[in-house]
GROMACS .gro file of N, CA and C in nm:
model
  366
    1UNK      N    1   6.981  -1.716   5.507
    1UNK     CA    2   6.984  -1.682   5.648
    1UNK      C    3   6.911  -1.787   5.731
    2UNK      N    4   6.816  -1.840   5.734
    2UNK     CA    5   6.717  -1.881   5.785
    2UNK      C    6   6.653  -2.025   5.666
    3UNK      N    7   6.742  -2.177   5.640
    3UNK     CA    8   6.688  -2.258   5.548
    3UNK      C    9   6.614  -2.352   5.669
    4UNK      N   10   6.568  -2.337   5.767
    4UNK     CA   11   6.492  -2.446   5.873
    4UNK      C   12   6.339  -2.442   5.790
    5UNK      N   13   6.293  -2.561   5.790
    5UNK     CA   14   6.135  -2.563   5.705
    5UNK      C   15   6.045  -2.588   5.823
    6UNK      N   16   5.944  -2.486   5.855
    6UNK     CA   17   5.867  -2.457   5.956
    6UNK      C   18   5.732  -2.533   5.904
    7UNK      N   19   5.706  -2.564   5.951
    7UNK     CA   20   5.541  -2.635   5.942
    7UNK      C   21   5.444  -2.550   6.022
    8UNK      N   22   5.443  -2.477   6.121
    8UNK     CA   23   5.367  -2.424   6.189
    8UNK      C   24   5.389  -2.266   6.155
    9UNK      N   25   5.477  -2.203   6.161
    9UNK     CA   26   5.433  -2.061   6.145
    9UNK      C   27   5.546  -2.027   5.987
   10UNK      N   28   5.521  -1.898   5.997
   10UNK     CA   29   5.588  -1.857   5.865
   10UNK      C   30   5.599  -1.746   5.837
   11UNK      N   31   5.750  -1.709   5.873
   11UNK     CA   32   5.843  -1.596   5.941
   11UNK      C   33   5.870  -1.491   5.766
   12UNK      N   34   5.832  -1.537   5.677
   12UNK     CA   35   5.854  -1.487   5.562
   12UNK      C   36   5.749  -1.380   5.517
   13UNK      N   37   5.655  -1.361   5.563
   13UNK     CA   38   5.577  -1.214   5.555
   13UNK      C   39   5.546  -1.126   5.628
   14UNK      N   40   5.654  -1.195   5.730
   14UNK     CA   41   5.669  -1.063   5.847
   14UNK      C   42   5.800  -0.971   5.807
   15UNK      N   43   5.886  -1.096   5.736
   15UNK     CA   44   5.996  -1.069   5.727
   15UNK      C   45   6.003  -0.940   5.613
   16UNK      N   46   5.919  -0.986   5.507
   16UNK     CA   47   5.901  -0.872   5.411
   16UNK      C   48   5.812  -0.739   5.437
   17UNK      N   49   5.755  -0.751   5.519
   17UNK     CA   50   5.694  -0.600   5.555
   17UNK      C   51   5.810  -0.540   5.656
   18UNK      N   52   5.848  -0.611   5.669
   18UNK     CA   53   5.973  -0.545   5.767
   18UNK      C   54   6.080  -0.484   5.665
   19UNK      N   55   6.102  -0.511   5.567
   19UNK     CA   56   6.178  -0.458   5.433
   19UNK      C   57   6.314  -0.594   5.449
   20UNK      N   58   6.284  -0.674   5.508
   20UNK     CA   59   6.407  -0.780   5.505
   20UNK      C   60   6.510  -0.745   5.666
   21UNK      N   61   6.415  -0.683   5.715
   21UNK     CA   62   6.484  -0.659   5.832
   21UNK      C   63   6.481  -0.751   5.975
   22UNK      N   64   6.603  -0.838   5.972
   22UNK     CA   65   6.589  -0.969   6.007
   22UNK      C   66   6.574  -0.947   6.179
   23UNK      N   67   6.675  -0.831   6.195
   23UNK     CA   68   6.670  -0.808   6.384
   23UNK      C   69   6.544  -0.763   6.422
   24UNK      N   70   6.467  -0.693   6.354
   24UNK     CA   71   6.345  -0.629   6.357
   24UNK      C   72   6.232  -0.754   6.371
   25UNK      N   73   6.237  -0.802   6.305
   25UNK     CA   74   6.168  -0.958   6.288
   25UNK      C   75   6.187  -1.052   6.376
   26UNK      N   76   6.329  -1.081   6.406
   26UNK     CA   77   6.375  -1.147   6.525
   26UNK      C   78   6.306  -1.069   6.619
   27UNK      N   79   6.309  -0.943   6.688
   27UNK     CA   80   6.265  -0.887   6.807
   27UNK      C   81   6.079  -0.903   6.850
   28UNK      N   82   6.044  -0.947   6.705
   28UNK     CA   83   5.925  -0.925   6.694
   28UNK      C   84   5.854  -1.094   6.736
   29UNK      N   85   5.964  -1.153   6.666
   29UNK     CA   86   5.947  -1.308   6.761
   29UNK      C   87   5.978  -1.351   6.856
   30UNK      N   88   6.096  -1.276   6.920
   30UNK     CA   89   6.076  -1.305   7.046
   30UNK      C   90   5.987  -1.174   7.156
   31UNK      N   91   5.933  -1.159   7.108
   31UNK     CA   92   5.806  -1.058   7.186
   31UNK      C   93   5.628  -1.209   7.186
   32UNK      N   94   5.636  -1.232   7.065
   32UNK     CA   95   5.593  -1.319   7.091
   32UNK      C   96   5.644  -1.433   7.209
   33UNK      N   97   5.758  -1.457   7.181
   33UNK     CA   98   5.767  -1.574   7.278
   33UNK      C   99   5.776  -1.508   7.441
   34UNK      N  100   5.793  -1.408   7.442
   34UNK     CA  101   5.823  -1.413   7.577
   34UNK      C  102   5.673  -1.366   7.658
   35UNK      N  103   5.570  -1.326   7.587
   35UNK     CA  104   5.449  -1.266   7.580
   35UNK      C  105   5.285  -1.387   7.556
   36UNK      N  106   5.302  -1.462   7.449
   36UNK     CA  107   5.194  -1.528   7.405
   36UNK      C  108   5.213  -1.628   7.545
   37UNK      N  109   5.294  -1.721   7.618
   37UNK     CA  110   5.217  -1.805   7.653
   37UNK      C  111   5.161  -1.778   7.809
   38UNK      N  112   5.200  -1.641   7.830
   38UNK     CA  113   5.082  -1.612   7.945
   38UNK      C  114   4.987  -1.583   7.893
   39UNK      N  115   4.937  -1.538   7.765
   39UNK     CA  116   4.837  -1.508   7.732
   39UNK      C  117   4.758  -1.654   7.665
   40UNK      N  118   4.800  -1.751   7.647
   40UNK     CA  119   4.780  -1.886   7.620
   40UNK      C  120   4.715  -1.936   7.743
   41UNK      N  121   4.784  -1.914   7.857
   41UNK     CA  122   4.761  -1.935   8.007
   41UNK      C  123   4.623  -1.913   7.991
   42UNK      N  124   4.609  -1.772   8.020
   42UNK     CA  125   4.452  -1.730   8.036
   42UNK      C  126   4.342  -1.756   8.012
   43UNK      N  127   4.409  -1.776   7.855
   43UNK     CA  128   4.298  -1.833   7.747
   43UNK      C  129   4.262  -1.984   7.803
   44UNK      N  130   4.333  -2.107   7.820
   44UNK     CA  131   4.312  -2.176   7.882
   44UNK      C  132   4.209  -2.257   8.018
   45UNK      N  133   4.249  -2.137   8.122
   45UNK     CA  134   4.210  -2.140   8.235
   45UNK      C  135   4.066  -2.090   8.173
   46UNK      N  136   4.070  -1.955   8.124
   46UNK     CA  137   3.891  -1.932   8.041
   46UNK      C  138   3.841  -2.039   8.011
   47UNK      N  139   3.880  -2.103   7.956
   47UNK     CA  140   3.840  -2.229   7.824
   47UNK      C  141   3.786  -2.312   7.987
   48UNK      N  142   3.874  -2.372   8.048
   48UNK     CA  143   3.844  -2.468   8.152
   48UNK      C  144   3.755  -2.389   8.256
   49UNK      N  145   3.722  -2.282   8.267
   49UNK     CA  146   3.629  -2.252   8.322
   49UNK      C  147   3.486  -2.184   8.257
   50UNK      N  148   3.450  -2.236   8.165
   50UNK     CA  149   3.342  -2.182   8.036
   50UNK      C  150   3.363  -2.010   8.055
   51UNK      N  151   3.454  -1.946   8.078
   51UNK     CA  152   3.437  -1.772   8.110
   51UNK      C  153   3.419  -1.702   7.963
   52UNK      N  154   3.350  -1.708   7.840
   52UNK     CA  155   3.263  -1.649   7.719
   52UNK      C  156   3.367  -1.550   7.763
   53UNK      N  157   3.351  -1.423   7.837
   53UNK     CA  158   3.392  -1.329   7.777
   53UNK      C  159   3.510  -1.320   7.813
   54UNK      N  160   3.573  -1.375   7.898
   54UNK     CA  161   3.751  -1.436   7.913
   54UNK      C  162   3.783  -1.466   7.804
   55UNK      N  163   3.755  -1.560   7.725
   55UNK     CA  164   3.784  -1.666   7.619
   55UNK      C  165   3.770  -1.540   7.516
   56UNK      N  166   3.641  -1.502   7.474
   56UNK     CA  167   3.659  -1.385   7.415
   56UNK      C  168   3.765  -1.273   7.360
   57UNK      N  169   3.824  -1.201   7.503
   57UNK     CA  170   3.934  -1.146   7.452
   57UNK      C  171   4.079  -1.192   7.501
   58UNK      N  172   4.124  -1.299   7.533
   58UNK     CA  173   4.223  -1.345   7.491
   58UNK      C  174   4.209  -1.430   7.380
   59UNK      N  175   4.133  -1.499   7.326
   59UNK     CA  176   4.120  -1.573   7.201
   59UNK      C  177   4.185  -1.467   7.068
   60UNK      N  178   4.109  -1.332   7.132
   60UNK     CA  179   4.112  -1.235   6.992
   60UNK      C  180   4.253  -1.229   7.000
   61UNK      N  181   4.325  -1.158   7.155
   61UNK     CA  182   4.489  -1.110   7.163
   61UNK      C  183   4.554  -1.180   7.104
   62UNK      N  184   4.538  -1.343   7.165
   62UNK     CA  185   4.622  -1.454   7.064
   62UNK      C  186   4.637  -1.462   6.932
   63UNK      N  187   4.514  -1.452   6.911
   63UNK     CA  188   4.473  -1.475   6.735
   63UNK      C  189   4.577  -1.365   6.651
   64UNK      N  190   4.598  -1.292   6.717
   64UNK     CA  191   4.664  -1.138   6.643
   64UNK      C  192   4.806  -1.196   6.659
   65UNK      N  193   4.819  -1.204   6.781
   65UNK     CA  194   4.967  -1.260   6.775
   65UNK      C  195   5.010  -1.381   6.709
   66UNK      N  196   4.930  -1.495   6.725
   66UNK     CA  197   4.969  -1.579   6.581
   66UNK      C  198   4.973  -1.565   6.437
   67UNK      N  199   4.902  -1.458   6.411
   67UNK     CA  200   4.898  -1.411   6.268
   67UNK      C  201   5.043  -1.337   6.299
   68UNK      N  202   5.095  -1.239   6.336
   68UNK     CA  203   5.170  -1.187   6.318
   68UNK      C  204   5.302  -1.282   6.319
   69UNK      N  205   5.304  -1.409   6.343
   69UNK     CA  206   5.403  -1.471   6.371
   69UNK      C  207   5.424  -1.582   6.200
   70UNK      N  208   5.307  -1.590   6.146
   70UNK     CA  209   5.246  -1.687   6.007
   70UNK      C  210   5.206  -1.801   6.056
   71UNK      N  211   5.112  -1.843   6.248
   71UNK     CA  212   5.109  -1.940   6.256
   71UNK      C  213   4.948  -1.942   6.186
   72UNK      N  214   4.920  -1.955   6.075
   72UNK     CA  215   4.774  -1.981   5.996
   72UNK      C  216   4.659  -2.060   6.043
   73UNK      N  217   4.709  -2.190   6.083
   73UNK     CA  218   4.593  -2.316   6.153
   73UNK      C  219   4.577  -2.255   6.293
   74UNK      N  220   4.659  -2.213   6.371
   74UNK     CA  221   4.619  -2.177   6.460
   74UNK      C  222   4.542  -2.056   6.486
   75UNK      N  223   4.607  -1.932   6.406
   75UNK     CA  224   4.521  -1.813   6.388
   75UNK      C  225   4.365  -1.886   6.329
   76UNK      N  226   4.348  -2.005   6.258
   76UNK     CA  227   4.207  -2.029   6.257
   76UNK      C  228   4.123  -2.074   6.347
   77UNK      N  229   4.197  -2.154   6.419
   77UNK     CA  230   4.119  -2.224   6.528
   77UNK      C  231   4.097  -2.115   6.640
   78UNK      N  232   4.183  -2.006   6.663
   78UNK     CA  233   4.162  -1.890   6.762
   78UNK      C  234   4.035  -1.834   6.728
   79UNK      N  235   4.013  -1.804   6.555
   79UNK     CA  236   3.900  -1.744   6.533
   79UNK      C  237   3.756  -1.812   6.526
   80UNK      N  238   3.804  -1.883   6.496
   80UNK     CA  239   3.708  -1.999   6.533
   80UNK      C  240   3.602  -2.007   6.696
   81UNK      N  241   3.733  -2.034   6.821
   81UNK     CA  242   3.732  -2.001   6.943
   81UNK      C  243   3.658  -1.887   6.964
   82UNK      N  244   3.731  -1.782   6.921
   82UNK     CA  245   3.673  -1.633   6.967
   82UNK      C  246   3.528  -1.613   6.921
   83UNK      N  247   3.466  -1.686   6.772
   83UNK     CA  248   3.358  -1.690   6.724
   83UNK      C  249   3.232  -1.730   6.819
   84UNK      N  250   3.269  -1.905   6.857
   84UNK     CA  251   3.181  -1.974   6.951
   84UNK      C  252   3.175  -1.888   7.085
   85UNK      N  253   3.302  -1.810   7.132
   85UNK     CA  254   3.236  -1.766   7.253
   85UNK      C  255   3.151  -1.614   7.265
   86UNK      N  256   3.101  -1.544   7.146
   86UNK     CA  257   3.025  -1.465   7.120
   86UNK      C  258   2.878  -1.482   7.065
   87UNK      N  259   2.899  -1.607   7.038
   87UNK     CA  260   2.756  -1.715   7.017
   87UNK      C  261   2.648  -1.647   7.119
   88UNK      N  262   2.531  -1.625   7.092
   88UNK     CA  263   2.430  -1.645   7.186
   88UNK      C  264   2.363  -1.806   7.185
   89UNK      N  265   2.351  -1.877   7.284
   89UNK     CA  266   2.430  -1.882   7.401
   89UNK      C  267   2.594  -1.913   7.366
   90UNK      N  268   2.672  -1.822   7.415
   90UNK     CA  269   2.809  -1.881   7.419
   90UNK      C  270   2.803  -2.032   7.432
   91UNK      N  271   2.909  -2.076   7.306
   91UNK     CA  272   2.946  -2.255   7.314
   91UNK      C  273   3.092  -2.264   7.383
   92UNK      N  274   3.098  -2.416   7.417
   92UNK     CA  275   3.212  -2.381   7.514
   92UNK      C  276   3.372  -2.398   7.421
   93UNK      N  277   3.483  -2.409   7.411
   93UNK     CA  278   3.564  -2.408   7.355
   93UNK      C  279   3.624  -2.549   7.434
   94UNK      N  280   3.581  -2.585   7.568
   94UNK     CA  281   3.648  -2.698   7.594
   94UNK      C  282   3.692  -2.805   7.506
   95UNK      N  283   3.597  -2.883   7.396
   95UNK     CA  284   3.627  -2.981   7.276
   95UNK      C  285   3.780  -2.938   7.208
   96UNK      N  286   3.845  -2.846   7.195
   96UNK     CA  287   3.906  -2.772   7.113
   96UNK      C  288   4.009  -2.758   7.225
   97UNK      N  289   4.042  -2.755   7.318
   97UNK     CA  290   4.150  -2.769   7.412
   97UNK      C  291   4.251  -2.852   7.400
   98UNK      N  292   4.258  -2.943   7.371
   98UNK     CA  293   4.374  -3.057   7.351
   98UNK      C  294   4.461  -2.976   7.186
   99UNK      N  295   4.343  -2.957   7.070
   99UNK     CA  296   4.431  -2.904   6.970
   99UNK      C  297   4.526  -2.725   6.979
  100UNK      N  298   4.444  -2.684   7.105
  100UNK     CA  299   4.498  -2.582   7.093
  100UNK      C  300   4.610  -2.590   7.163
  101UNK      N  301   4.655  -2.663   7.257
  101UNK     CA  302   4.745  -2.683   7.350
  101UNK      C  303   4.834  -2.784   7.251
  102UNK      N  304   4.833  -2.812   7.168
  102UNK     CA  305   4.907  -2.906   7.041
  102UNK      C  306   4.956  -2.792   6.964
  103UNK      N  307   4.876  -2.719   6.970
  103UNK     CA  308   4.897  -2.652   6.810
  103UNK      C  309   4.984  -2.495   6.885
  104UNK      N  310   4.944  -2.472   7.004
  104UNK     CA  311   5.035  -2.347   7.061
  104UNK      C  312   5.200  -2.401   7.040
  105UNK      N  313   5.152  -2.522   7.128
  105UNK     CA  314   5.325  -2.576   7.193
  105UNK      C  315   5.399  -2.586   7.055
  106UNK      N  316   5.377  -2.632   6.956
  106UNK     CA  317   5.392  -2.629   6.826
  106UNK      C  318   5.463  -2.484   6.798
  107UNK      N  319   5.396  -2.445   6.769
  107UNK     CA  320   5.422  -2.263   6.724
  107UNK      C  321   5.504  -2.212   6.838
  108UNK      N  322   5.518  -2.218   6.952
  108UNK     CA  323   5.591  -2.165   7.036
  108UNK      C  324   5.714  -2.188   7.044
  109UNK      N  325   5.727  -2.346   6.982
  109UNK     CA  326   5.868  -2.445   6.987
  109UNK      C  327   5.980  -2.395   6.853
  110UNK      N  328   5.890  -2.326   6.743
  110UNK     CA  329   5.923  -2.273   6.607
  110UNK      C  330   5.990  -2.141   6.591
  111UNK      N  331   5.893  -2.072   6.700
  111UNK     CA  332   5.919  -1.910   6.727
  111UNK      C  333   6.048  -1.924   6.770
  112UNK      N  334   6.092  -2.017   6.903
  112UNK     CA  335   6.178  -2.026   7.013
  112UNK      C  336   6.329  -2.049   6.926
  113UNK      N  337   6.280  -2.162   6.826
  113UNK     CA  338   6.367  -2.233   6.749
  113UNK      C  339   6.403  -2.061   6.629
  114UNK      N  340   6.305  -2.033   6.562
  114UNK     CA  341   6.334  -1.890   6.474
  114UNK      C  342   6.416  -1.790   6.583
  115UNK      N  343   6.399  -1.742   6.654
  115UNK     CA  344   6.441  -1.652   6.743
  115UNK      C  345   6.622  -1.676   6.773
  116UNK      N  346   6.610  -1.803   6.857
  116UNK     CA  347   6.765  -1.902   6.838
  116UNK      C  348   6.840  -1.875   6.734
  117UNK      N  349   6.785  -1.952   6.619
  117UNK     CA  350   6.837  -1.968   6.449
  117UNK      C  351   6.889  -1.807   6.408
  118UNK      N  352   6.806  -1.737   6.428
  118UNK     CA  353   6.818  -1.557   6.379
  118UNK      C  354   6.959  -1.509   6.435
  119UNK      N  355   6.925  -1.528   6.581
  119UNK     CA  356   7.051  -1.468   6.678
  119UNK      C  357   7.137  -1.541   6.629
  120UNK      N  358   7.194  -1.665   6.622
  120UNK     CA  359   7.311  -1.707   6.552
  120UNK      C  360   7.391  -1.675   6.438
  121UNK      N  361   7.270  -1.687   6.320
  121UNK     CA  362   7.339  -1.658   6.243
  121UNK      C  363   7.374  -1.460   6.164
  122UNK      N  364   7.335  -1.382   6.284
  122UNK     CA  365   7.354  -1.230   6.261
  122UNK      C  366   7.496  -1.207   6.315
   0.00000   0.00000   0.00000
């Protein structure tokens, strides 16, 4: 159904808790896509404005939603993110901005591309 080799996320253990249920899975990636990058937004604008407890809970929302998608490096660097800004004193996440904005657009471009690929070939 699906031979595209993903480097960023990894649609194959969503796919199996779903029981192989590919529309179910598809719907579930594009919920991601149509959902994560306002919430990317936020996280962002937090990040560029040191806001700790902004960064906080969109770091976490994201983080959930990249796991649910198999994006792994990124679900680390979210937790990572979400970690430093619960720090006493909160650290800033700015350093880490360029990879996260690499590593979203990445995963977003995969989802977009899985989502596409799915609908076609059903």
């Amino acid at each position: 159904m699906n031979d595209h080799r993903y480097q960023h996320i990894n649609p194959e253990p969503l796919l199996d808790a779903m029981g192989g249920d590919a529309a179910a899975c598809r719907h579930m990636f594009g919920t991601f896509a149509q959902s994560a990058p306002a919430t990317f937004d936020r996280l962002e604008q937090a990040i560029r404005a040191d806001d700790a407890a902004q960064v906080k809970r969109e770091a976490h929302s994201l983080k959930s939603m990249t796991a649910l998608v198999g994006a792994g490096v990124l679900t680390e660097l979210l937790k990572s993110v979400e970690t430093q800004s619960r720090a006493e004193p909160p650290q800033s996440a700015q350093p880490q901005l360029p990879e996260l904005q690499s590593l979203f657009t990445a995963v977003a471009a995969e989802v977009r591309h899985y989502v596409d690929q799915v609908g076609v070939a059903q």
